[in-house]
């Protein structure tokens, strides 16, 4: 749940419980139609990425019919071998384990092991995570050559015995395999393997996801060498309590000892340090429980044993949890910080007043799906992909937990210091993306598809990578860039509130009482394209190229009236050629509270914040009758435009457009009244 400055949600901490203002206003049995009204905050920070590799096209087994899994290459992770060689590894769900990089090797992916070829019942043709799902390398791989994989099987494999009783109506098996390479330094696998565990799942979703070792554990730590296994609910959690039941592995994160033998099949051990060891009716392997689809987890290198999990939700909430041993994340009694009712399945409900008795653990960050108004309870295409707390060499990213929505490709961050258990969920901010030439792009543009299928990876230096199944490409995060961070010095105007410094559309509607510029009478609609009815252009000084406009503005129209607005004009070339920032109380219609262009036609909305499906834009910029500091920056060379309000570090609105590369600035409204003072304009000469 994001908590921007305009948040309408007041969270109240109970014992390990968060009850939002939205919930508090709802009756216990009333569905909550919009669980998190606030969208993630627009960040003025962006990642610069450089393409590193293109992976070969791969095919499913058997041939798929679902377009969501017919991808160029189903690559879903990147890591670095723990042997100092610099080699990176990338699994493809369709079967191949690739190596790339390292001394003497280029960045061209090479097949290290064809996992599919090793198993006659290998299956990847249905289900989003089916096939060769994940791989991790033993911390001592350099000396022992050991690594582990997850894959799925169907067909004749379903006759095999599973480690624990399988789910009713099992359709596939998920298997964890241990491999031992004869030569750990080789770039092609030769060696042996053994099956460690096998689970049966009722549906072709939510199987075994990530397996991994605690990267912050050192030799001698009790966690060192223990393997974490994230096991989904097999799709049954929506209708059963299985994720809450401690006698089954489904809907859990397990922790096992690969070198032990006291597991039920004798192929692994159960660590004595696990929280449920010795408890009647509970599996000793369980580290934490109450999960639907525990997708990706990682540890913060500077906070040993602080583990973050990206948890994919059902119909409403995508969550990040800090997971500790023994935790119950609540599924399927809870989804995010809300109550889930299995007899509904579409909508969420307020938490009960006695929620603290259940000891559920709630997310440290979350966002919702924002379905369209005519939603029919179907999948709207939202799924979180957990990421990493950044501890690499890029200063602007230090301490930020970066993650993504794997479907639409939005990249987010939260401040790791704000992600605190039992506290308000941290603010989620959206990162921009820049290509290696400094052009702002989107992940769908880089992936060549609206369905990005985005994943994160991290190398041994803590640097991050982005992977897309859509086109099978890998990008490295090479730096950070501030949006609209151009030079706006060269010429300036200060004050300039005298009548002679302004050119109004209708002079008799304006007053110039000394230190203020006042639009005293509402404007009238004029012939020609739809544009602000009344405004005045600052005529003092020359035209600007790149420009920064700092000013205090106030809306004089009474707050009781709807659709109140003032506008700040920039890039003004003529009465039918200019940009303007519309600062309004209303963000629910196309024409309000955004960045617009008038180019010899009706005004056109440009800002990134407008959501056409929801008919919702940036949070209302001005809702009262007080003075507000507003800053508008327009970069002529890149077309980047940013609008800031009241000194906040993040922009309220952003846009990119290169139609007008120079012009004048101004102030006005459509049909309201208002005023400005403390004018300061700096810019480059046009």
PDB file of N, CA, C and O in Angstrom, residues 442-469:
ATOM      1  N   UNK A 442       9.888   2.586 -21.951  1.00  0.00           N
ATOM      2  CA  UNK A 442       9.131   1.754 -21.020  1.00  0.00           C
ATOM      3  C   UNK A 442       9.576   0.316 -21.207  1.00  0.00           C
ATOM      4  O   UNK A 442      10.125  -0.052 -22.253  1.00  0.00           O
ATOM      5  N   UNK A 443       9.327  -0.518 -20.213  1.00  0.00           N
ATOM      6  CA  UNK A 443       9.680  -1.921 -20.364  1.00  0.00           C
ATOM      7  C   UNK A 443       8.877  -2.594 -21.482  1.00  0.00           C
ATOM      8  O   UNK A 443       9.439  -3.407 -22.228  1.00  0.00           O
ATOM      9  N   UNK A 444       7.580  -2.283 -21.671  1.00  0.00           N
ATOM     10  CA  UNK A 444       6.907  -2.857 -22.840  1.00  0.00           C
ATOM     11  C   UNK A 444       7.579  -2.476 -24.161  1.00  0.00           C
ATOM     12  O   UNK A 444       7.627  -3.289 -25.096  1.00  0.00           O
ATOM     13  N   UNK A 445       8.111  -1.259 -24.232  1.00  0.00           N
ATOM     14  CA  UNK A 445       8.822  -0.866 -25.459  1.00  0.00           C
ATOM     15  C   UNK A 445      10.100  -1.676 -25.616  1.00  0.00           C
ATOM     16  O   UNK A 445      10.415  -2.149 -26.720  1.00  0.00           O
ATOM     17  N   UNK A 446      10.859  -1.853 -24.539  1.00  0.00           N
ATOM     18  CA  UNK A 446      12.094  -2.633 -24.627  1.00  0.00           C
ATOM     19  C   UNK A 446      11.810  -4.099 -24.927  1.00  0.00           C
ATOM     20  O   UNK A 446      12.567  -4.757 -25.638  1.00  0.00           O
ATOM     21  N   UNK A 447      10.704  -4.609 -24.363  1.00  0.00           N
ATOM     22  CA  UNK A 447      10.368  -6.019 -24.554  1.00  0.00           C
ATOM     23  C   UNK A 447       9.620  -6.272 -25.850  1.00  0.00           C
ATOM     24  O   UNK A 447       9.500  -7.418 -26.284  1.00  0.00           O
ATOM     25  N   UNK A 448       9.107  -5.207 -26.471  1.00  0.00           N
ATOM     26  CA  UNK A 448       8.360  -5.361 -27.712  1.00  0.00           C
ATOM     27  C   UNK A 448       7.010  -6.013 -27.519  1.00  0.00           C
ATOM     28  O   UNK A 448       6.456  -6.597 -28.452  1.00  0.00           O
ATOM     29  N   UNK A 449       6.442  -5.899 -26.303  1.00  0.00           N
ATOM     30  CA  UNK A 449       5.183  -6.578 -25.997  1.00  0.00           C
ATOM     31  C   UNK A 449       4.577  -5.939 -24.754  1.00  0.00           C
ATOM     32  O   UNK A 449       5.295  -5.594 -23.817  1.00  0.00           O
ATOM     33  N   UNK A 450       3.253  -5.783 -24.743  1.00  0.00           N
ATOM     34  CA  UNK A 450       2.597  -5.225 -23.559  1.00  0.00           C
ATOM     35  C   UNK A 450       2.690  -6.163 -22.366  1.00  0.00           C
ATOM     36  O   UNK A 450       2.623  -5.724 -21.221  1.00  0.00           O
ATOM     37  N   UNK A 451       2.786  -7.467 -22.633  1.00  0.00           N
ATOM     38  CA  UNK A 451       3.024  -8.425 -21.557  1.00  0.00           C
ATOM     39  C   UNK A 451       4.523  -8.662 -21.492  1.00  0.00           C
ATOM     40  O   UNK A 451       5.099  -9.402 -22.292  1.00  0.00           O
ATOM     41  N   UNK A 452       5.166  -8.041 -20.517  1.00  0.00           N
ATOM     42  CA  UNK A 452       6.628  -8.028 -20.465  1.00  0.00           C
ATOM     43  C   UNK A 452       7.191  -9.335 -19.923  1.00  0.00           C
ATOM     44  O   UNK A 452       8.221  -9.816 -20.372  1.00  0.00           O
ATOM     45  N   UNK A 453       6.521  -9.930 -18.923  1.00  0.00           N
ATOM     46  CA  UNK A 453       7.056 -11.099 -18.204  1.00  0.00           C
ATOM     47  C   UNK A 453       8.443 -10.763 -17.669  1.00  0.00           C
ATOM     48  O   UNK A 453       9.457 -11.359 -18.043  1.00  0.00           O
ATOM     49  N   UNK A 454       8.477  -9.810 -16.757  1.00  0.00           N
ATOM     50  CA  UNK A 454       9.722  -9.227 -16.263  1.00  0.00           C
ATOM     51  C   UNK A 454      10.200  -9.930 -15.003  1.00  0.00           C
ATOM     52  O   UNK A 454       9.406 -10.261 -14.115  1.00  0.00           O
ATOM     53  N   UNK A 455      11.499 -10.137 -14.899  1.00  0.00           N
ATOM     54  CA  UNK A 455      12.124 -10.691 -13.702  1.00  0.00           C
ATOM     55  C   UNK A 455      13.396  -9.913 -13.392  1.00  0.00           C
ATOM     56  O   UNK A 455      13.993  -9.279 -14.269  1.00  0.00           O
ATOM     57  N   UNK A 456      13.819  -9.978 -12.111  1.00  0.00           N
ATOM     58  CA  UNK A 456      15.065  -9.363 -11.671  1.00  0.00           C
ATOM     59  C   UNK A 456      16.140 -10.425 -11.478  1.00  0.00           C
ATOM     60  O   UNK A 456      15.858 -11.588 -11.193  1.00  0.00           O
ATOM     61  N   UNK A 457      17.383  -9.993 -11.616  1.00  0.00           N
ATOM     62  CA  UNK A 457      18.535 -10.815 -11.266  1.00  0.00           C
ATOM     63  C   UNK A 457      19.571  -9.952 -10.576  1.00  0.00           C
ATOM     64  O   UNK A 457      19.504  -8.715 -10.614  1.00  0.00           O
ATOM     65  N   UNK A 458      20.541 -10.598  -9.936  1.00  0.00           N
ATOM     66  CA  UNK A 458      21.593  -9.863  -9.220  1.00  0.00           C
ATOM     67  C   UNK A 458      22.900 -10.628  -9.340  1.00  0.00           C
ATOM     68  O   UNK A 458      22.923 -11.858  -9.232  1.00  0.00           O
ATOM     69  N   UNK A 459      24.008  -9.903  -9.563  1.00  0.00           N
ATOM     70  CA  UNK A 459      25.304 -10.563  -9.646  1.00  0.00           C
ATOM     71  C   UNK A 459      26.024 -10.477  -8.304  1.00  0.00           C
ATOM     72  O   UNK A 459      25.493  -9.940  -7.320  1.00  0.00           O
ATOM     73  N   UNK A 460      27.245 -10.989  -8.260  1.00  0.00           N
ATOM     74  CA  UNK A 460      27.990 -11.066  -7.003  1.00  0.00           C
ATOM     75  C   UNK A 460      28.383  -9.693  -6.474  1.00  0.00           C
ATOM     76  O   UNK A 460      28.659  -9.546  -5.275  1.00  0.00           O
ATOM     77  N   UNK A 461      28.412  -8.692  -7.346  1.00  0.00           N
ATOM     78  CA  UNK A 461      28.740  -7.326  -6.913  1.00  0.00           C
ATOM     79  C   UNK A 461      27.508  -6.564  -6.437  1.00  0.00           C
ATOM     80  O   UNK A 461      27.614  -5.387  -6.076  1.00  0.00           O
ATOM     81  N   UNK A 462      26.358  -7.207  -6.473  1.00  0.00           N
ATOM     82  CA  UNK A 462      25.133  -6.548  -6.059  1.00  0.00           C
ATOM     83  C   UNK A 462      24.476  -5.732  -7.145  1.00  0.00           C
ATOM     84  O   UNK A 462      23.510  -5.008  -6.870  1.00  0.00           O
ATOM     85  N   UNK A 463      24.971  -5.822  -8.385  1.00  0.00           N
ATOM     86  CA  UNK A 463      24.363  -5.072  -9.489  1.00  0.00           C
ATOM     87  C   UNK A 463      23.165  -5.850 -10.035  1.00  0.00           C
ATOM     88  O   UNK A 463      23.136  -7.081 -10.017  1.00  0.00           O
ATOM     89  N   UNK A 464      22.181  -5.109 -10.545  1.00  0.00           N
ATOM     90  CA  UNK A 464      20.905  -5.694 -10.914  1.00  0.00           C
ATOM     91  C   UNK A 464      20.752  -5.853 -12.423  1.00  0.00           C
ATOM     92  O   UNK A 464      21.340  -5.116 -13.213  1.00  0.00           O
ATOM     93  N   UNK A 465      19.908  -6.808 -12.783  1.00  0.00           N
ATOM     94  CA  UNK A 465      19.608  -7.125 -14.175  1.00  0.00           C
ATOM     95  C   UNK A 465      18.098  -7.278 -14.334  1.00  0.00           C
ATOM     96  O   UNK A 465      17.395  -7.664 -13.387  1.00  0.00           O
ATOM     97  N   UNK A 466      17.605  -7.002 -15.532  1.00  0.00           N
ATOM     98  CA  UNK A 466      16.202  -7.200 -15.881  1.00  0.00           C
ATOM     99  C   UNK A 466      16.130  -8.213 -17.007  1.00  0.00           C
ATOM    100  O   UNK A 466      16.930  -8.169 -17.951  1.00  0.00           O
ATOM    101  N   UNK A 467      15.169  -9.131 -16.917  1.00  0.00           N
ATOM    102  CA  UNK A 467      14.983 -10.162 -17.926  1.00  0.00           C
ATOM    103  C   UNK A 467      13.538 -10.151 -18.392  1.00  0.00           C
ATOM    104  O   UNK A 467      12.617  -9.998 -17.584  1.00  0.00           O
ATOM    105  N   UNK A 468      13.317 -10.327 -19.680  1.00  0.00           N
ATOM    106  CA  UNK A 468      11.965 -10.391 -20.230  1.00  0.00           C
ATOM    107  C   UNK A 468      11.784 -11.662 -21.032  1.00  0.00           C
ATOM    108  O   UNK A 468      12.572 -11.952 -21.948  1.00  0.00           O
ATOM    109  N   UNK A 469      10.723 -12.412 -20.702  1.00  0.00           N
ATOM    110  CA  UNK A 469      10.390 -13.584 -21.505  1.00  0.00           C
ATOM    111  C   UNK A 469       9.873 -13.181 -22.887  1.00  0.00           C
ATOM    112  O   UNK A 469       9.996 -13.944 -23.843  1.00  0.00           O
TER     113      UNK A 469
END
